[in-house]
Short mmCIF file of C-alpha atoms in Angstrom, two decimals:
data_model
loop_
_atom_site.label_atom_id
_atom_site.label_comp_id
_atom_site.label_asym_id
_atom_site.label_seq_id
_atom_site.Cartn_x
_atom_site.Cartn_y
_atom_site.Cartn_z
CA UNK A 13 0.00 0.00 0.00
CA UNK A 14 1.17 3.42 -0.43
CA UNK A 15 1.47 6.61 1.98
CA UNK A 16 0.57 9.55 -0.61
CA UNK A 17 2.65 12.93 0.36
CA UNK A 18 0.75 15.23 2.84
CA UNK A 19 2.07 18.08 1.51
CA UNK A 20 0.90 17.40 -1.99
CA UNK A 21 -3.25 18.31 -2.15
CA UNK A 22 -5.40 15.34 -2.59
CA UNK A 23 -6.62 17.58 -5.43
CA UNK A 24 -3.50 17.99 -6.78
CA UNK A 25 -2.16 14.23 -6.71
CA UNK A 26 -5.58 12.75 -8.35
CA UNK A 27 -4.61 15.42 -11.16
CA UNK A 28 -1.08 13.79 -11.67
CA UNK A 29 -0.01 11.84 -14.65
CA UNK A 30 0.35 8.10 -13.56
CA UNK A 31 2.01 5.27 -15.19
CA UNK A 32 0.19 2.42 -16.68
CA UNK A 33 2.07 -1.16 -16.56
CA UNK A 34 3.83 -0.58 -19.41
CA UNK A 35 5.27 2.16 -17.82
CA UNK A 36 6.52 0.72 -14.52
CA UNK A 37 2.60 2.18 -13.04
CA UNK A 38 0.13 0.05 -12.25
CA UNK A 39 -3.64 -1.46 -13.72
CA UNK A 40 -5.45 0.35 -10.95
CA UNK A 41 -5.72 2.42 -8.26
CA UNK A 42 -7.64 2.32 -5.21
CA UNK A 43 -8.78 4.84 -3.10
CA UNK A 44 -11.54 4.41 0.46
CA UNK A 45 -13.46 7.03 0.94
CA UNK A 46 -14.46 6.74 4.55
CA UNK A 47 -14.70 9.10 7.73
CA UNK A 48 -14.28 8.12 11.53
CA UNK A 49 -17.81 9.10 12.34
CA UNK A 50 -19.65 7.38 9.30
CA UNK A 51 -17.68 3.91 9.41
CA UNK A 52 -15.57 3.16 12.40
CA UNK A 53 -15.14 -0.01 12.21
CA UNK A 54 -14.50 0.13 8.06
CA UNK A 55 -12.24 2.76 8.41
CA UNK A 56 -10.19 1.06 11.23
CA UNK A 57 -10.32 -2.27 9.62
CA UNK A 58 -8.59 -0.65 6.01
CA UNK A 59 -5.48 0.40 8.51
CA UNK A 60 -5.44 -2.49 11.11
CA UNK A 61 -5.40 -4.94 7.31
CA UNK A 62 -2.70 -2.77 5.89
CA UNK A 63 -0.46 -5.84 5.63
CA UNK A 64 -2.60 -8.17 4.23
CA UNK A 65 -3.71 -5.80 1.73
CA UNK A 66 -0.26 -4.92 0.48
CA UNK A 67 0.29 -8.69 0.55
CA UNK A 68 -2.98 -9.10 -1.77
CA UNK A 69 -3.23 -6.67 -4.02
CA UNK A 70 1.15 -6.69 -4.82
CA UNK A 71 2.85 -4.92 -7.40
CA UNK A 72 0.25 -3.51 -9.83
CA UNK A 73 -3.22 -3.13 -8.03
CA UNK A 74 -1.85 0.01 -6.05
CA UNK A 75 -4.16 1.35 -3.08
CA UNK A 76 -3.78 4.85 -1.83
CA UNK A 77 -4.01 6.11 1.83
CA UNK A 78 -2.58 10.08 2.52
CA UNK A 79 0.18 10.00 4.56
CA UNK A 80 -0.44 11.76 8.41
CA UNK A 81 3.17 13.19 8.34
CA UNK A 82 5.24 14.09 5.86
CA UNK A 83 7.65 12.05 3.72
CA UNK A 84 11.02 12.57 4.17
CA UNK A 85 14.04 11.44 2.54
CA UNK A 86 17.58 10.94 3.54
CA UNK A 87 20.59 12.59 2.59
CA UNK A 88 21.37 10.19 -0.01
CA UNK A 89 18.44 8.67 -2.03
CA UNK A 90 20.39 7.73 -5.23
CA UNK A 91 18.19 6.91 -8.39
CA UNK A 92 17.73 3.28 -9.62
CA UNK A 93 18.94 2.34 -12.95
CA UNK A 94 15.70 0.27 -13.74
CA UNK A 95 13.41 2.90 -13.98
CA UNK A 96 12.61 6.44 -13.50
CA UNK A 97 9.23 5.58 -11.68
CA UNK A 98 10.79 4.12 -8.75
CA UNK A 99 14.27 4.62 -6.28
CA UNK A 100 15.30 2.63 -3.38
CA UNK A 101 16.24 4.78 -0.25
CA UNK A 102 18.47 3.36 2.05
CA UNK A 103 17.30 5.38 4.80
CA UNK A 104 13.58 6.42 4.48
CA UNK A 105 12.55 8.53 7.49
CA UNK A 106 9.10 7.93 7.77
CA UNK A 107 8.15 5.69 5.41
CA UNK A 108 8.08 2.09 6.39
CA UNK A 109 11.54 0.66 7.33
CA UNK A 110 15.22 1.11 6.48
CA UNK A 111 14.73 0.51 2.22
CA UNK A 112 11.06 2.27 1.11
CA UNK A 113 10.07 2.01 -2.74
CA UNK A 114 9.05 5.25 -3.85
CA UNK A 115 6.13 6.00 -6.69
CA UNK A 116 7.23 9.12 -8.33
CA UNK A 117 4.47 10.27 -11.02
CA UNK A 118 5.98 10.99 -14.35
CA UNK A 119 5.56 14.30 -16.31
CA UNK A 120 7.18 12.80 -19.44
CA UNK A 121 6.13 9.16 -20.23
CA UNK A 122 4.06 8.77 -23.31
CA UNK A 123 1.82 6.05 -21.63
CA UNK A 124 1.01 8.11 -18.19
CA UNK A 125 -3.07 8.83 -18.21
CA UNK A 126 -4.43 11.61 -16.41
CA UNK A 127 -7.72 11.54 -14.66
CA UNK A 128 -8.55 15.12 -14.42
CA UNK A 129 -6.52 17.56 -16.83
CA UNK A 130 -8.00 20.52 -15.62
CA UNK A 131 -5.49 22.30 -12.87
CA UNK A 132 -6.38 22.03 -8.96
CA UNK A 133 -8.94 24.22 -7.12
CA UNK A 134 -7.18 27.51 -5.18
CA UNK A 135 -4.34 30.16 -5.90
CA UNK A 136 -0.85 29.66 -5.79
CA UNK A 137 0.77 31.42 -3.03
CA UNK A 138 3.83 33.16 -3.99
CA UNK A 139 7.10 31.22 -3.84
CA UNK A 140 5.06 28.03 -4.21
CA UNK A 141 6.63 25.76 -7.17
CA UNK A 142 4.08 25.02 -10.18
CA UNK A 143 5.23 21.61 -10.43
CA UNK A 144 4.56 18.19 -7.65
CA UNK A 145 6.78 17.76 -5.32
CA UNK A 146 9.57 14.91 -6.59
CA UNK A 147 8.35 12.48 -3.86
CA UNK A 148 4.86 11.72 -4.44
CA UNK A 149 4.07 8.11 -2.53
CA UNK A 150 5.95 5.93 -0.39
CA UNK A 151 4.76 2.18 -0.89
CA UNK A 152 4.93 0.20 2.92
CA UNK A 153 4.49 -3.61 3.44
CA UNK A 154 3.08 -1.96 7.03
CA UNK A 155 1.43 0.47 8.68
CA UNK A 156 4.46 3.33 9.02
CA UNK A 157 2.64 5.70 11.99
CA UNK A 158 -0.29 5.68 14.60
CA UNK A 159 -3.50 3.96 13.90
CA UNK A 160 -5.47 7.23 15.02
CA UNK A 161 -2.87 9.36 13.20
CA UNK A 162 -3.82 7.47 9.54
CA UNK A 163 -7.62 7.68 10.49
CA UNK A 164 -8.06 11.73 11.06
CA UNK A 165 -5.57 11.70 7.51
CA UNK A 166 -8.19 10.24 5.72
CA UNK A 167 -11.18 11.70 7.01
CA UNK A 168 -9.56 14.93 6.05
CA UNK A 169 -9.50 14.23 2.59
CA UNK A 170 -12.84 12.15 1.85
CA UNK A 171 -14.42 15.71 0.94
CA UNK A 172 -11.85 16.71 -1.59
CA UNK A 173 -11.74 13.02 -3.27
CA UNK A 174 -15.61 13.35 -3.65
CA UNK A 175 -15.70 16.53 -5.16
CA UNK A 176 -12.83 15.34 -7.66
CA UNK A 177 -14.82 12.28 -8.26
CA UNK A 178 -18.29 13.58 -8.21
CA UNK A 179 -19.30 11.25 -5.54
CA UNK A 180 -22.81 12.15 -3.27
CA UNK A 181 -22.66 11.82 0.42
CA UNK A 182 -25.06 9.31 0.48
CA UNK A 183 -22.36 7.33 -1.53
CA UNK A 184 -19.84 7.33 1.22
CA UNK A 185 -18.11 4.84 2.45
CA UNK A 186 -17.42 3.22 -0.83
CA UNK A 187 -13.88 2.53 -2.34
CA UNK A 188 -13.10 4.54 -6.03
CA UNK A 189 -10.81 1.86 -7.86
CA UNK A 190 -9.91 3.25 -10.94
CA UNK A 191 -8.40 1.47 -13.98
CA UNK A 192 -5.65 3.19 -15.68
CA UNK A 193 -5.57 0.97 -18.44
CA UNK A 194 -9.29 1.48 -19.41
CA UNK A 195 -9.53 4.95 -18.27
CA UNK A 196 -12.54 4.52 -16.18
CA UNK A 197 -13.21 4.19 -12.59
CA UNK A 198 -16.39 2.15 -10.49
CA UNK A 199 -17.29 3.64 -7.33
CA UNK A 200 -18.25 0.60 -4.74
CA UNK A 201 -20.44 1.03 -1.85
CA UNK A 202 -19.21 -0.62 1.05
CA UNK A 203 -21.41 -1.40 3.59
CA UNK A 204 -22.99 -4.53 5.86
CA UNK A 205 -19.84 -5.27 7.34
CA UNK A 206 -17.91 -5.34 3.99
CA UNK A 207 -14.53 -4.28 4.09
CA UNK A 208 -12.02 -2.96 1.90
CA UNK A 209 -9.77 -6.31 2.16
CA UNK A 210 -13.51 -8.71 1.42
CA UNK A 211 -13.51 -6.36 -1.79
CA UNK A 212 -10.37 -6.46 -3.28
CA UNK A 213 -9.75 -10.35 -2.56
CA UNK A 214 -12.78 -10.74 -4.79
CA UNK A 215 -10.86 -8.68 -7.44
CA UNK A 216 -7.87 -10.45 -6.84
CA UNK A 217 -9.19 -13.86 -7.75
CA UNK A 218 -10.72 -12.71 -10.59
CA UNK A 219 -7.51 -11.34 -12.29
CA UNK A 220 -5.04 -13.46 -10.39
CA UNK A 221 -4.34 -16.04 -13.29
CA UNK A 222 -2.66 -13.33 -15.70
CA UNK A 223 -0.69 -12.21 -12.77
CA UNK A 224 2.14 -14.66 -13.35
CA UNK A 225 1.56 -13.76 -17.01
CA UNK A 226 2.31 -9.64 -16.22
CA UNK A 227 5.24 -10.67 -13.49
CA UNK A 228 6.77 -12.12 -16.50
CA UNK A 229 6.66 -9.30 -18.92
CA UNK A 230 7.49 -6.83 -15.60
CA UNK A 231 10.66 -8.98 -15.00
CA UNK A 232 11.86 -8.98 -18.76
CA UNK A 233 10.28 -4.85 -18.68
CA UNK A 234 12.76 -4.34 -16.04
CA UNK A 235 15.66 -6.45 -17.38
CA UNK A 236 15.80 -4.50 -21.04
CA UNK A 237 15.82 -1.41 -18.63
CA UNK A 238 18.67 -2.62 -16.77
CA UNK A 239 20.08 -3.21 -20.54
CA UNK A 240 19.65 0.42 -21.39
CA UNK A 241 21.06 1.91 -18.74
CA UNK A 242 24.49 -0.39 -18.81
CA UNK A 243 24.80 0.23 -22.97
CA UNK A 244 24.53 3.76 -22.04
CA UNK A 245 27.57 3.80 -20.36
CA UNK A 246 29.04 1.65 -22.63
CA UNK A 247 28.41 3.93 -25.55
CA UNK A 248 29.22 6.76 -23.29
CA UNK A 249 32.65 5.44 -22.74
CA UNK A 250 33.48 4.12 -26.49
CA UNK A 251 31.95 7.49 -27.78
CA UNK A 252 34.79 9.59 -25.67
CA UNK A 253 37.03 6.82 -27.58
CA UNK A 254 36.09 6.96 -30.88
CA UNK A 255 35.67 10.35 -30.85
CA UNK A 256 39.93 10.57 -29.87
CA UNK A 257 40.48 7.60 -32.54
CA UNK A 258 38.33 10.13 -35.28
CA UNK A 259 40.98 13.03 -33.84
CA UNK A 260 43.86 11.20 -34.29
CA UNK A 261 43.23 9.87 -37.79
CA UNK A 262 41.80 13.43 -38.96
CA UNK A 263 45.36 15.01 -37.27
CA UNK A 264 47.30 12.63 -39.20
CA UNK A 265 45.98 13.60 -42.71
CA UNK A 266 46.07 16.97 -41.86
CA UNK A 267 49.83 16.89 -41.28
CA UNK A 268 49.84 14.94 -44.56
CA UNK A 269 48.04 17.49 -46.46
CA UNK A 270 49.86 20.52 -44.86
CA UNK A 271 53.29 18.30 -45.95
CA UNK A 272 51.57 17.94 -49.65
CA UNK A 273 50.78 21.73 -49.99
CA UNK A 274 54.31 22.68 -48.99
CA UNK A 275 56.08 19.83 -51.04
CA UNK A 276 54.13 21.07 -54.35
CA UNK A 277 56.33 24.50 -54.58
CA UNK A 278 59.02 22.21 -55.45
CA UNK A 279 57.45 20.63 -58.13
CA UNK A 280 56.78 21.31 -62.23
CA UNK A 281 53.32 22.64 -62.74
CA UNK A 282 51.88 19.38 -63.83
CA UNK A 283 52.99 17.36 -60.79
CA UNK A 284 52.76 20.18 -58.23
CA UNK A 285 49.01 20.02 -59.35
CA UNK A 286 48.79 15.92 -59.12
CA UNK A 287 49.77 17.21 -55.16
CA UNK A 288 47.86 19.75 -54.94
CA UNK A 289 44.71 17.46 -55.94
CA UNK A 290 45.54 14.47 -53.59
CA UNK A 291 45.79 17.06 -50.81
CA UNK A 292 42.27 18.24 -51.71
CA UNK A 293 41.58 14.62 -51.93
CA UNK A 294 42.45 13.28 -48.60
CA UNK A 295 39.91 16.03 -46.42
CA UNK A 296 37.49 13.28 -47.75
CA UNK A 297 37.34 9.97 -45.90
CA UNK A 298 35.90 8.28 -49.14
CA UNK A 299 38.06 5.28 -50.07
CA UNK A 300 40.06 6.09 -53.23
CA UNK A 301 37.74 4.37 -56.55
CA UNK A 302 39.15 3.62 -60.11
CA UNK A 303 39.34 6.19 -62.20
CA UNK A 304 41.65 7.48 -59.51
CA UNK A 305 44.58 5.19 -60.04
CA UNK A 306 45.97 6.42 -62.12
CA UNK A 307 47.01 9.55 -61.16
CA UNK A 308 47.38 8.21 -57.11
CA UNK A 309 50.25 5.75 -59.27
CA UNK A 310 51.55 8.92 -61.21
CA UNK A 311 51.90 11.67 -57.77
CA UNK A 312 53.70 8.30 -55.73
CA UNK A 313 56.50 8.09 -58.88
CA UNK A 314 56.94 11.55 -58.54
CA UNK A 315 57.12 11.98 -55.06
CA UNK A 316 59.45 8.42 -54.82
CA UNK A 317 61.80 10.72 -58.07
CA UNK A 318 61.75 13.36 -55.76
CA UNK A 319 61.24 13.29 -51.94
CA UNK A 320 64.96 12.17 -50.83
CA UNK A 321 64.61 9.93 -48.26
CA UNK A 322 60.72 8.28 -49.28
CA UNK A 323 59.60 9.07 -46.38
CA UNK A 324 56.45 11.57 -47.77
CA UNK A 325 55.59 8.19 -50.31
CA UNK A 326 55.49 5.95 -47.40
CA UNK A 327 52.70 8.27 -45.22
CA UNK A 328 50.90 8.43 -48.37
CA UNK A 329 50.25 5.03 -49.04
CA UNK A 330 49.38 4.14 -45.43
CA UNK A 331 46.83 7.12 -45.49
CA UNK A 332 45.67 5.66 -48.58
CA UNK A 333 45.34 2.29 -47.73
CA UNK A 334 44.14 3.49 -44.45
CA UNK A 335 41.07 5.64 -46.94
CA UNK A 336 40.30 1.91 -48.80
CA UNK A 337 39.57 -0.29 -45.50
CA UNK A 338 37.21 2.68 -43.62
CA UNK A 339 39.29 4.42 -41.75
CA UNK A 340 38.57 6.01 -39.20
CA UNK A 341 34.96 3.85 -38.55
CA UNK A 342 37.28 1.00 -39.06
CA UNK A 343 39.37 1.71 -35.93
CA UNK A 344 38.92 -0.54 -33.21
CA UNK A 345 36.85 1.85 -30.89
CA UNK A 346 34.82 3.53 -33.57
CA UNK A 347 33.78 -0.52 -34.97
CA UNK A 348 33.10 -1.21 -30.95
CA UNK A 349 30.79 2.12 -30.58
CA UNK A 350 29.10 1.25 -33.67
CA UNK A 351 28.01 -2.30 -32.00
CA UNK A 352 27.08 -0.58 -28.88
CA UNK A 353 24.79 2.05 -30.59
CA UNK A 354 23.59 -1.52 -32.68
CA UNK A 355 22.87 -3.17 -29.48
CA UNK A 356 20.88 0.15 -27.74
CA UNK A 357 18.63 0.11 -30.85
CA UNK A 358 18.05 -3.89 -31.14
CA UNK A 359 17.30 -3.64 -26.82
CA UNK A 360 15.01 -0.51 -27.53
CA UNK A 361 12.46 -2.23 -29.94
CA UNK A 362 13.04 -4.85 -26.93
CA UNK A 363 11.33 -2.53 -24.53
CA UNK A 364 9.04 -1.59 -26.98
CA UNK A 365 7.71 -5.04 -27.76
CA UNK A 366 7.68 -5.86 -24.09
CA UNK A 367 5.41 -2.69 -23.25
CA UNK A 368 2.94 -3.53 -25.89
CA UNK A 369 2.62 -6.73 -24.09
CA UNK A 370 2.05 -5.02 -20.86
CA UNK A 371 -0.59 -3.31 -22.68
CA UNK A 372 -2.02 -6.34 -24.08
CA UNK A 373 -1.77 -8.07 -20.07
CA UNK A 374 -3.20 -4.68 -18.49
CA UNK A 375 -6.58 -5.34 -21.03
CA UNK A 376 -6.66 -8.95 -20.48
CA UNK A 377 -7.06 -8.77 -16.65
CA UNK A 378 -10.46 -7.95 -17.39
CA UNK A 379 -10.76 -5.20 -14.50
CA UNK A 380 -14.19 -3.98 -14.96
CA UNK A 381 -15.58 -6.95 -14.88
CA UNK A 382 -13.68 -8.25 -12.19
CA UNK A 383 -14.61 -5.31 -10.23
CA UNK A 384 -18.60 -5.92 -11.27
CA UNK A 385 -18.61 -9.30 -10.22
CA UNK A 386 -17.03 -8.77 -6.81
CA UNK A 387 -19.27 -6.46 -6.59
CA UNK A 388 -22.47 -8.53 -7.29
CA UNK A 389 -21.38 -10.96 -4.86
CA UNK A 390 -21.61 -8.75 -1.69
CA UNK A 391 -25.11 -7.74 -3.57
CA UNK A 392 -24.57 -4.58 -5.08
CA UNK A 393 -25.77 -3.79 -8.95
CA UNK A 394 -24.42 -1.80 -11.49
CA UNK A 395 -26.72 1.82 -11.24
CA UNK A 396 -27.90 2.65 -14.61
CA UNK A 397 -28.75 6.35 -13.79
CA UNK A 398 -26.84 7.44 -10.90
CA UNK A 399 -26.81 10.45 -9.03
CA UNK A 400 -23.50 12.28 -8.89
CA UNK A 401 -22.43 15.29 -7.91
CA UNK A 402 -22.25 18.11 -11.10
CA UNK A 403 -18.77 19.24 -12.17
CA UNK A 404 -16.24 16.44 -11.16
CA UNK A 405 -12.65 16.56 -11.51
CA UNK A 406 -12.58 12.82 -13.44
CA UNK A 407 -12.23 13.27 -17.04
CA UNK A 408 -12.82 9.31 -17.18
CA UNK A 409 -16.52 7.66 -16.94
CA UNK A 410 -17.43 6.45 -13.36
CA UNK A 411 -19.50 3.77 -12.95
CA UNK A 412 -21.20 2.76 -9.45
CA UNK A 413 -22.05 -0.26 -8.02
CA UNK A 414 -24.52 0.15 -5.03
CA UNK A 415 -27.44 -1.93 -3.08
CA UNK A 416 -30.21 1.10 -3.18
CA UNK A 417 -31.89 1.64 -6.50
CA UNK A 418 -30.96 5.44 -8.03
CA UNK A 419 -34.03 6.83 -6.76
CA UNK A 420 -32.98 6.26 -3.26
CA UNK A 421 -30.03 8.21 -3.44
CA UNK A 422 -30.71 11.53 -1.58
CA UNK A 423 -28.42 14.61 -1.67
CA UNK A 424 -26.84 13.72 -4.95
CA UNK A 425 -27.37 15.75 -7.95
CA UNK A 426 -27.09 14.93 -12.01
CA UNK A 427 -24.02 15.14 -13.04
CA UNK A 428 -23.47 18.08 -16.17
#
């Protein structure tokens, strides 16, 4: 389960862009919606079942709770090479033991969904930063503070999660589990002694036979990541070395062609312009074809007639024969950085195929329905005309799933 940042707005962090599975996110989120006074005993069984609900729902059915204090990080909190969603800590203050796994939102990945695009309610005070805090959620196998302390933190933030999700009064308590990878979200009453833990096991055994399925892909998801991140280096290193190999080559022509130049004042106008030309020649890298033979053959007799001690001749050929087999690309490092860059592109359509089967696993768990059914078996039915409050922050459709026919909803108002 995760902690969410108190001092990011509940407003503000439904509003974030979240990762789907593909992305290192999750297939849903889950949210209670439940005060002290209205539900005692639901809201104190959610916290006292923390455990067993971060045990149940694992790695991609994420459930929210705001954090009573704020998250803190240590000193050092040095980024993962796996993945930009996530960092392990090795000293979380605050946030469920010595190692915490961290959910940042992301701001850049093509396959985050928003729920609400519009920006949150109030005015920015000045100084305040336009963007989320970096930290946004702290996942914790168990309860990291105070029983009472997580209780008042989410009664204080059942009104703002109704307005964003257009939920009545009469509708509370009831868990919001939306699914990112449909982009739609089912409002569940919970009531008769249901609790949040009887709900989601119901979920759970619905989807739980592509979970080995999705642990797969995550694992090989993870692994190409891993892959990226070390061929980065690698290319990062062999570019710094090709790039010297590409100096050194380009440095050794040039004093070649600045030794041409000077040697073709001492030469009859015909020959001093055979130099003149293979100097011209050599700022290309091209290797030498044909129809240049001929006078490559003619400017070496000259220069072997003429240069005393061969020396000029000798350079010349080496360039040349360095020209015909692809100097400088042929150099050890360049031919090594050109594998590496081969290798980044082969493990990118790598990722690429592996997110598309995320995709693929995120629309085969068959959420809504498995959120339906569970529902139907503590009794509820799918409300064809529910009341909802007008003017909600979810973008997404919101579907609710509720014991009392629509007329008997009181306090609620059509939705715009």
């Amino acid at each position: 389960m995760y902690s969410t940042d108190v001092d990011l707005p509940v407003d503000a962090f439904l509003r974030l862009p979240f990762r789907t599975l593909s992305g290192g996110g999750f297939a849903a989120m889950v949210f209670l919606l439940a005060r002290s006074a209205d539900a005692p005993d639901l809201q104190r069984g959610f916290f006292q079942h923390w455990s067993d609900i971060d045990d149940l729902t694992g790695r991609y059915v994420a459930v929210f709770s705001p954090s009573p204090r704020r998250l803190r990080l240590s000193a050092e909190h040095p980024q993962s090479f796996y993945g930009p969603e996530t960092f392990c800590v090795p000293g979380v203050e605050e946030a469920g033991g010595p190692r915490g796994r961290l959910y940042l939102s992301s701001r850049e990945s093509p396959g985050a969904v928003r729920m609400g695009t519009g920006q949150p309610g109030g005015s920015m005070r000045r100084g305040e930063r336009s963007e989320p805090p970096r930290l946004v959620a702290a996942a914790n196998a168990e309860l990291p503070h105070g029983l009472d302390e997580h209780q008042r933190a989410l009664t204080l933030t059942v009104s703002a999660m109704q307005r964003f999700f257009g939920i009545p009064g009469s509708l509370v308590p009831c868990a919001v589990i939306v699914n990112l990878e449909q982009r739609n979200a089912f409002a569940v009453a919970l009531k008769d002694g249901i609790s949040v833990y009887d709900l989601l096991k119901r979920i759970m055994t619905r989807i739980e036979h592509v979970i080995p399925r999705v642990d797969e892909a995550e694992a090989e998801r993870v692994a190409a990541l891993e892959a990226r991140h070390r061929n980065r280096d690698r290319v990062g290193r062999l570019r710094s070395s090709a790039d010297n190999a590409r100096a050194h080559w380009g440095a050794h022509k040039r004093r070649l062609i600045d030794d041409l130049q000077a040697f073709s004042g001492r030469l009859a106008p015909e020959e001093a312009d055979l130099c003149s030309w293979m100097a011209r020649r050599l700022e290309s890298d091209e290797p030498v074809v044909d129809n240049e033979w001929t006078s490559v053959r003619a400017l070496l007799r000259t220069l072997a007639a003429t240069e005393s001690h061969g020396r000029l001749p000798r350079r010349l050929r080496r360039t040349l024969a360095g020209l015909n087999s692809g100097r400088p690309e042929d150099d050890a490092a360049p031919r090594r950085l050109a594998v590496a860059l081969a290798d980044g592109e082969a493990n990118e359509r790598r990722i690429g195929r592996v997110k598309g089967r995320l995709d693929e696993l995120g629309r085969e768990l068959g959420l809504n329905a498995a959120v339906v059914g569970a529902a139907k078996e503590i009794g509820l039915t799918l409300l064809q005309e529910p009341h909802l409050l007008a003017s909600p922050g979810l973008d997404w459709p919101l579907k609710v799933l509720d014991e009392q026919a629509p007329h008997a909803l009181n306090h609620g108002y059509e939705r715009a």
